[in-house]
Every structure is written in C-alpha cells, then in structure tokens.
Coordinates of C-alpha atoms in Angstrom, one line a residue:
M80 CA 24.1 -2.8 7.1
V81 CA 21.2 -4.2 6.9
E82 CA 18.1 -2.3 5.9
K83 CA 14.8 -2.8 7.9
P84 CA 11.6 -2.8 6.3
L85 CA 9.3 0.4 6.3
D86 CA 7.2 0.7 9.0
L87 CA 4.1 2.3 7.3
E88 CA 2.2 3.0 10.2
Q89 CA 5.1 5.1 11.8
F90 CA 6.0 6.7 8.3
F91 CA 2.4 8.0 7.7
Y92 CA 2.0 8.9 11.4
T93 CA 5.5 10.9 11.6
R94 CA 4.3 12.6 7.6
N95 CA 1.0 13.6 9.3
E96 CA 2.7 15.3 12.2
I97 CA 5.0 17.2 10.4
A98 CA 2.6 18.3 8.0
Q99 CA -0.1 19.4 10.8
Q100 CA 2.6 21.2 12.8
H101 CA 3.6 23.3 9.5
N102 CA 0.1 23.6 8.0
N103 CA 1.4 22.2 5.1
R104 CA -1.4 21.0 2.5
L105 CA 0.5 20.0 0.1
E106 CA 1.7 17.4 2.5
M107 CA -1.3 16.4 3.4
Q108 CA -2.3 16.2 -0.3
A109 CA 0.9 14.1 -0.9
M110 CA 0.1 11.6 1.6
T111 CA -3.6 10.9 0.3
R112 CA -2.0 10.6 -2.9
V113 CA 0.6 8.0 -1.5
R114 CA -2.3 6.6 0.4
E115 CA -4.9 6.1 -2.7
H116 CA -1.7 4.4 -4.8
M117 CA -1.1 1.5 -1.9
V118 CA -4.9 0.9 -1.8
A119 CA -4.9 0.4 -5.6
Q120 CA -1.8 -1.5 -5.7
A121 CA -3.0 -4.0 -3.0
Q122 CA -5.9 -4.5 -4.5
E123 CA -4.3 -5.3 -8.1
E124 CA -2.1 -7.8 -6.2
A125 CA -4.7 -9.3 -4.6
K126 CA -6.5 -9.8 -8.0
A127 CA -3.6 -11.4 -9.4
A128 CA -3.5 -13.7 -6.5
S129 CA -7.0 -14.8 -6.8
Q130 CA -6.4 -15.3 -10.4
A131 CA -3.4 -17.1 -9.9
K132 CA -5.3 -19.4 -7.3
K133 CA -8.5 -19.8 -9.7
K134 CA -6.1 -21.3 -12.3
A135 CA -4.1 -23.5 -10.1
T136 CA -7.4 -24.8 -8.7
K137 CA -8.5 -25.4 -12.5
A138 CA -5.5 -27.4 -13.3
D139 CA -5.9 -29.7 -10.1
D140 CA -9.1 -30.6 -11.3
D141 CA -8.4 -31.0 -14.9
K142 CA -5.9 -33.0 -13.6
A143 CA -8.3 -35.1 -11.2
K144 CA -10.4 -35.7 -14.5

C-alpha cells in the first residue's frame, strides 16, 4: 500500500466543516494553532533556504577570485 501525500487544503476544509457542524470551539482553536505552526515552519524553511543560497553564492564568488 502506498501512502498518498496529505492534501492540506482538503484537510483544513474537512476539519473546519466538522467544527462548524458541531459548533466546536476547541476544534477551531486547534486548527488555528496548526495553521500558525505551519506558517512558522514554512518561514523557517524559507529562511534556511535563503541562508544556504547566500552561502553558495559567496562560495562561488570566492572561487571566481
């Protein structure tokens, strides 16, 4: 059995739908925290990629000299 990648858009849509149907405030709070965590993680990954790119560019410039 092959595991499919998670479709985040569908995941959030489904969880929000469930929370709204049951008027579940805790579910909505949990989803908000998950989103915040995902945004923070994406920002960290982007920052790390940017730093790696700068190091690679600097190394290339040093080799050219």
